[in-house]
Coordinates of C-alpha atoms in Angstrom, one line a residue:
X1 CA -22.6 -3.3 -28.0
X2 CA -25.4 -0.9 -29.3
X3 CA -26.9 -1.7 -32.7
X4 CA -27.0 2.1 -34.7
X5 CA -28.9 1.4 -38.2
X6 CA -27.7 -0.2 -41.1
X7 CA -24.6 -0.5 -42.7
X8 CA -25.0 2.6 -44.5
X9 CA -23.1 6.0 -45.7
X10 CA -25.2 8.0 -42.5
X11 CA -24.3 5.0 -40.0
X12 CA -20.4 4.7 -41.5
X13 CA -20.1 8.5 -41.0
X14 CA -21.5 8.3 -37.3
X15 CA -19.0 5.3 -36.8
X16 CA -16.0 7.1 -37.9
X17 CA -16.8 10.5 -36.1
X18 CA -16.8 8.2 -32.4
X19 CA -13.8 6.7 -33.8
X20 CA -12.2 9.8 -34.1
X21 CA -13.7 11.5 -30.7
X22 CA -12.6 8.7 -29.2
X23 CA -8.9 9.2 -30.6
X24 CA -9.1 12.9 -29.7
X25 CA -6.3 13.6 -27.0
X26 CA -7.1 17.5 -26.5
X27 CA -4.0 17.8 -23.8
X28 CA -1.8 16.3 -25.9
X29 CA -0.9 20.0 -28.0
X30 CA -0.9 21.7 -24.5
X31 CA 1.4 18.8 -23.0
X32 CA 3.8 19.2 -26.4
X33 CA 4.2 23.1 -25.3
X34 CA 5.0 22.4 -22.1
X35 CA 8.0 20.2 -23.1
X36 CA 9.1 22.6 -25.3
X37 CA 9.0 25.3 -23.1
X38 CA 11.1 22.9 -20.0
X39 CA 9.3 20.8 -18.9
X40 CA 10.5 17.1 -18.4
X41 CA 8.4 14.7 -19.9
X42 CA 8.1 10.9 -18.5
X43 CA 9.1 7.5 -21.2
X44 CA 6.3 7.0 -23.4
X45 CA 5.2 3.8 -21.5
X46 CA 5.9 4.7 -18.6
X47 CA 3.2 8.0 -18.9
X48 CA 0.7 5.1 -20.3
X49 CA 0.9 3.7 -16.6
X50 CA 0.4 6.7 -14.7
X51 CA -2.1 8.1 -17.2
X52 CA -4.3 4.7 -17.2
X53 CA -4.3 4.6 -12.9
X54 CA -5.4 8.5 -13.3
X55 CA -8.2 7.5 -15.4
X56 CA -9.0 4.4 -13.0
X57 CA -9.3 6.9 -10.0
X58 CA -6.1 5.7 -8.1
X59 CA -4.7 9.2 -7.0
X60 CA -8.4 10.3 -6.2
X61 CA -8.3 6.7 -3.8
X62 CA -5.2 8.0 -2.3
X63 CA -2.9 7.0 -4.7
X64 CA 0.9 8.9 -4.7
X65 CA 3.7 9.3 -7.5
X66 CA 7.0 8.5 -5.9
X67 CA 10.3 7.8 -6.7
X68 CA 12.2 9.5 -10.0
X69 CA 9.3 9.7 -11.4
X70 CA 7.5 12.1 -8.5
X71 CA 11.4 14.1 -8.6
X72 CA 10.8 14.6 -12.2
X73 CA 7.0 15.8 -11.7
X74 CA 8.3 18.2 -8.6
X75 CA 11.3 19.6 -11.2
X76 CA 8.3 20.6 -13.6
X77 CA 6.4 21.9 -10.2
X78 CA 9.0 24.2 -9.4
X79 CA 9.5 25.0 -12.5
X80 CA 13.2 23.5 -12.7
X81 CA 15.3 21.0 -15.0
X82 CA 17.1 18.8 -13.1
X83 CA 21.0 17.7 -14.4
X84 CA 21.1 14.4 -12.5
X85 CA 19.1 11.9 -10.8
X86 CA 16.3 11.7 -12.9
X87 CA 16.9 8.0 -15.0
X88 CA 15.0 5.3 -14.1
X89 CA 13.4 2.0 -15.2
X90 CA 10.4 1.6 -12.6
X91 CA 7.7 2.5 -11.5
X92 CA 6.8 3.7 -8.1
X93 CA 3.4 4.0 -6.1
X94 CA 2.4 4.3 -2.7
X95 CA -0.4 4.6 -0.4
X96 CA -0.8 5.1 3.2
X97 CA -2.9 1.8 3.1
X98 CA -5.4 1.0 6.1
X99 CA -3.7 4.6 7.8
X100 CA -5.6 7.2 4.9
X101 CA -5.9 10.4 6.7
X102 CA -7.9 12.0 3.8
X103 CA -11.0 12.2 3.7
X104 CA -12.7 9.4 1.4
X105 CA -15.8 7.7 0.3
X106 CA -16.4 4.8 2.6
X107 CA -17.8 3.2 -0.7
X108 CA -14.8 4.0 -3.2
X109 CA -13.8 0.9 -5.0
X110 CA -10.7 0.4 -7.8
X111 CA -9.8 -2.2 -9.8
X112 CA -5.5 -1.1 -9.8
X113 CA -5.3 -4.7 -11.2
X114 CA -7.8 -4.6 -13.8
X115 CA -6.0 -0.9 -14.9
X116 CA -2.5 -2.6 -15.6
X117 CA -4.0 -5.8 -17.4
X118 CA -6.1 -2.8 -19.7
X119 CA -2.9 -1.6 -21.0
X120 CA -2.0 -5.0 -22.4
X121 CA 1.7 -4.2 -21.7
X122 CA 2.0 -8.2 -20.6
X123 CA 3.0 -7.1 -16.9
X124 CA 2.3 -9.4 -14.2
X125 CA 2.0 -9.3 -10.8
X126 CA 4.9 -11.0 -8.9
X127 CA 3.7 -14.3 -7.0
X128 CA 4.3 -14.7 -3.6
X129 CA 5.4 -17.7 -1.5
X130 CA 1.5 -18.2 -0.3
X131 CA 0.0 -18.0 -3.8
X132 CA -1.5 -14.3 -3.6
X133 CA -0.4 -11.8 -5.9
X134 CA 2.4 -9.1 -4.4
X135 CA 3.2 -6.0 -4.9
X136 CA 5.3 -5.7 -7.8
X137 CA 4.6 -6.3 -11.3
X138 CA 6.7 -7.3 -14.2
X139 CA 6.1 -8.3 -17.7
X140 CA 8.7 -11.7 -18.3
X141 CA 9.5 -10.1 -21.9
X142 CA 10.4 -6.3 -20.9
X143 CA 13.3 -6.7 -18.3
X144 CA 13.5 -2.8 -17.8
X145 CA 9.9 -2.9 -16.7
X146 CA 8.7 -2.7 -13.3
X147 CA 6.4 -1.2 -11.3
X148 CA 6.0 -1.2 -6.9
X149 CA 3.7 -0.6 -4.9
X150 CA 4.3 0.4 -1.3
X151 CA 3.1 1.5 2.0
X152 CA 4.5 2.6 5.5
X153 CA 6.1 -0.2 7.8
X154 CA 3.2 -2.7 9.7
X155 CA 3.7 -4.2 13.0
X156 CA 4.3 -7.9 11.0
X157 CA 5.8 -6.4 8.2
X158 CA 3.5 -8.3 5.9
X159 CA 1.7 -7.2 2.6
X160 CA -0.9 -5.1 3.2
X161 CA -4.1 -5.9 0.8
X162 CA -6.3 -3.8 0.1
X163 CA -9.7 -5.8 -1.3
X164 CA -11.5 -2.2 -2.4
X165 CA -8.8 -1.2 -4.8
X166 CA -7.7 -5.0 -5.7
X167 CA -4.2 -4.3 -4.7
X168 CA -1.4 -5.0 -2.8
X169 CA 1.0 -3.0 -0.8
X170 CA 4.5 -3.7 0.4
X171 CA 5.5 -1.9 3.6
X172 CA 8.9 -0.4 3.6
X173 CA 10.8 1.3 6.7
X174 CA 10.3 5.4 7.2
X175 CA 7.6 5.3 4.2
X176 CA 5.7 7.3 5.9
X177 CA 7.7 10.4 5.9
X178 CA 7.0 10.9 2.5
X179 CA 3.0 10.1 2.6
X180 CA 2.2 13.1 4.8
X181 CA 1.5 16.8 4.2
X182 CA 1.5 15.6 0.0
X183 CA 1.0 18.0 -2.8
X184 CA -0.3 17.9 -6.6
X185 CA 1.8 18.4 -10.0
X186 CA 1.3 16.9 -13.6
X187 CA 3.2 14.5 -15.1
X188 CA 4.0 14.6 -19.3
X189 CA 4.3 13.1 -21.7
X190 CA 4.4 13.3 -25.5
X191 CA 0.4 11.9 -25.5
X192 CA -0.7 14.2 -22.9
X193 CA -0.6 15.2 -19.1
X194 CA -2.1 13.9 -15.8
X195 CA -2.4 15.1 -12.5
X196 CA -1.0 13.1 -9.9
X197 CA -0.8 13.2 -5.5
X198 CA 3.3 14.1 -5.1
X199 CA 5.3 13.8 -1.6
X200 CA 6.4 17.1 -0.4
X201 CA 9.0 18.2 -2.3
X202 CA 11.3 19.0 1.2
X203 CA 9.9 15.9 2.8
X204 CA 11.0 14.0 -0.9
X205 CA 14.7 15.1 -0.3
X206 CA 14.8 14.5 3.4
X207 CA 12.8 11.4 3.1
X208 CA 15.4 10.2 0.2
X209 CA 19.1 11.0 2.9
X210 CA 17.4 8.7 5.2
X211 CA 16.7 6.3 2.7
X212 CA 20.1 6.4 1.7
X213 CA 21.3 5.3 5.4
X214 CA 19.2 2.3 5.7
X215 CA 20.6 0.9 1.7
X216 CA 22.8 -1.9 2.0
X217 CA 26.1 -1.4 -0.2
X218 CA 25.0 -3.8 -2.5
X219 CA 22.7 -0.9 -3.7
X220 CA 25.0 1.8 -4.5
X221 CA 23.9 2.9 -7.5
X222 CA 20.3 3.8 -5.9
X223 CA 22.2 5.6 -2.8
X224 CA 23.7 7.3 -5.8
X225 CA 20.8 9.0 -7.1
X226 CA 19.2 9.2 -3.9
X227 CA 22.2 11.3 -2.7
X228 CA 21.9 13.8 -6.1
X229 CA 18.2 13.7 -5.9
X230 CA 18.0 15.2 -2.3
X231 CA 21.1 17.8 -3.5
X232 CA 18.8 18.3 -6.7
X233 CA 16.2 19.7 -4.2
X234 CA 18.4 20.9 -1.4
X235 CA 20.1 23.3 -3.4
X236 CA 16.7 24.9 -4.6
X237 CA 15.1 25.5 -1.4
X238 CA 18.6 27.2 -0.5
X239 CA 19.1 29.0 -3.5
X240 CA 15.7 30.2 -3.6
X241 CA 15.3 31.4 0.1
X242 CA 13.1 29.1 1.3
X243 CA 16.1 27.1 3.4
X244 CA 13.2 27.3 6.3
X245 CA 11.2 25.3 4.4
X246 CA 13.6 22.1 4.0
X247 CA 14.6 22.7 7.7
X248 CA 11.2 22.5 9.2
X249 CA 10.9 18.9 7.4
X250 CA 14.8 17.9 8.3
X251 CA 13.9 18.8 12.1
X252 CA 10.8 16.8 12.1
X253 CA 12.9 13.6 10.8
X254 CA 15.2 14.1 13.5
X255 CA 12.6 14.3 16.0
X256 CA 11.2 10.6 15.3
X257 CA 13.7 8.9 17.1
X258 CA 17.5 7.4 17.4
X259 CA 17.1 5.5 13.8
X260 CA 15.7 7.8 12.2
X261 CA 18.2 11.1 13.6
X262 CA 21.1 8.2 12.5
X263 CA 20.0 7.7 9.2
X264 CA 19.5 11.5 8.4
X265 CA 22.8 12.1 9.4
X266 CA 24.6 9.8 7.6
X267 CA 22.5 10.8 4.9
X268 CA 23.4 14.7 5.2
X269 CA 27.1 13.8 5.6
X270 CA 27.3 11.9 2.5
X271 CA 25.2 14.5 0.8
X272 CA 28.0 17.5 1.8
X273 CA 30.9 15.1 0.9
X274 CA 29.5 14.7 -2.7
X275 CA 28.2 18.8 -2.7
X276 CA 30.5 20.9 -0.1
X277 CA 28.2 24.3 -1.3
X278 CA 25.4 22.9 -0.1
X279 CA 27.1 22.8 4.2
X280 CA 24.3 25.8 4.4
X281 CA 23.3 25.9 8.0
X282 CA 20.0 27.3 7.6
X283 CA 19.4 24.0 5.9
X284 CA 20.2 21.9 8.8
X285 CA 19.7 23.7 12.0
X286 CA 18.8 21.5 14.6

């Protein structure tokens, strides 16, 4: 608190000008011209997550966009609508956790925590077993609300905390595809736009067939949109001439071993039963 005068015509007027600086959103006309011009925009509270860990620093920490929300922010990036795929209630993030290969102050510190309790959304981080907070949050009220946080598989395929940004990570299987070589876009939204860190958008659609070999069938809907998100993106890079470009990334999966080369194909086979155009061998030579 800062004491400014007295309550007086001069001091109200001050007061009401910071007010209204304060309420200024300057991108928020730019962002509106966007939409209108094609570009998708994210759900209203969805865009005050991303926005709020923007302004906290967690994409300058190392922070990535994934999931539909990165596919939508890589549509606007290629300057592309996509027709399906692109419905979703979470909220994804990773990070490469202890394994950053950027470059980054050894004294950067983040509150990702203290970010999500500013919103006052009511979301919660998801308890686990040993008392410490995970890596999901929820609030108990909003069933359609969630947001993960995740990081490439550990040797004991525990949590990984990080005590410098206050948050926790849960490692998933082949995460790491999509954390390296990673890229920049904008996310929008009717209040403004932000810039985010975004996978690849060849290593996204790769990353997203073997994904869809290691689902159980108890997930089929996901596999669903995993399958038409990586066609989404397939069909641009070979549509667009740049089939060299998804093949460089499909090659490199298939180089990382037997589970990974299994996944991808099973992955690629489902994604030519559900799009036969898209058999295009400059997309998948070996």
């Amino acid at each position: 608190m800062a004491y400014v005068g007295p309550d007086e015509a001069r001091v109200q007027a001050l007061v009401a000008k910071f007010a209204e600086i304060r309420q200024d959103k300057p991108l928020a006309p730019a962002a509106r011209s966007a939409i209108a011009l094609g570009c998708t925009p994210v759900a209203p509270k969805h865009f005050r997550i991303i926005k709020r860990l923007a302004e906290y620093g967690f994409f300058r920490a190392g922070g990535i966009l994934i999931g539909t929300h990165a596919f939508l922010a890589i549509g606007n990036m290629l300057g592309v609508r996509w027709l399906a795929g692109a419905a979703t209630l979470d909220v994804d993030f990773a990070h490469a956790g202890r394994n950053v290969s950027v470059a980054l102050p050894a004294s950067i510190k983040l509150d990702v925590l203290g970010a999500l309790e500013s919103l006052e959304m009511g979301l919660l981080p998801i308890t686990q077993f040993n008392g410490s907070a995970g890596a999901q949050y929820r609030n108990p009220k909003d069933q359609e609300l969630r947001i993960d946080f995740v990081t490439s598989m550990t040797r004991d395929n525990k949590t990984v905390v990080l005590p410098d940004l206050n948050l926790a990570l849960e490692p998933l299987k082949f995460m790491e595809f999509s954390l390296e070589q990673t890229t920049q876009g904008c996310v929008f939204g009717n209040a403004g736009s932000c810039a985010v860190n975004l996978p690849a958008p060849e290593r996204f659609a790769v990353h997203k067939l073997i994904v869809y070999g290691e689902r159980p069938v108890s997930e089929r809907v996901k596999s669903k949109k995993d399958l038409l998100q990586a066609a989404s993106l397939a069909s641009y890079f070979s549509e667009n001439g740049q089939a060299d470009v998804f093949n460089a990334a499909w090659q490199d999966a298939l180089q990382r071993g037997k589970g990974w080369k299994e996944r991808a194909l099973q992955g690629r086979s489902a994604l030519i039963s559900l799009a036969p155009d898209l058999a295009n061998p400059e997309l998948w030579a070996d």
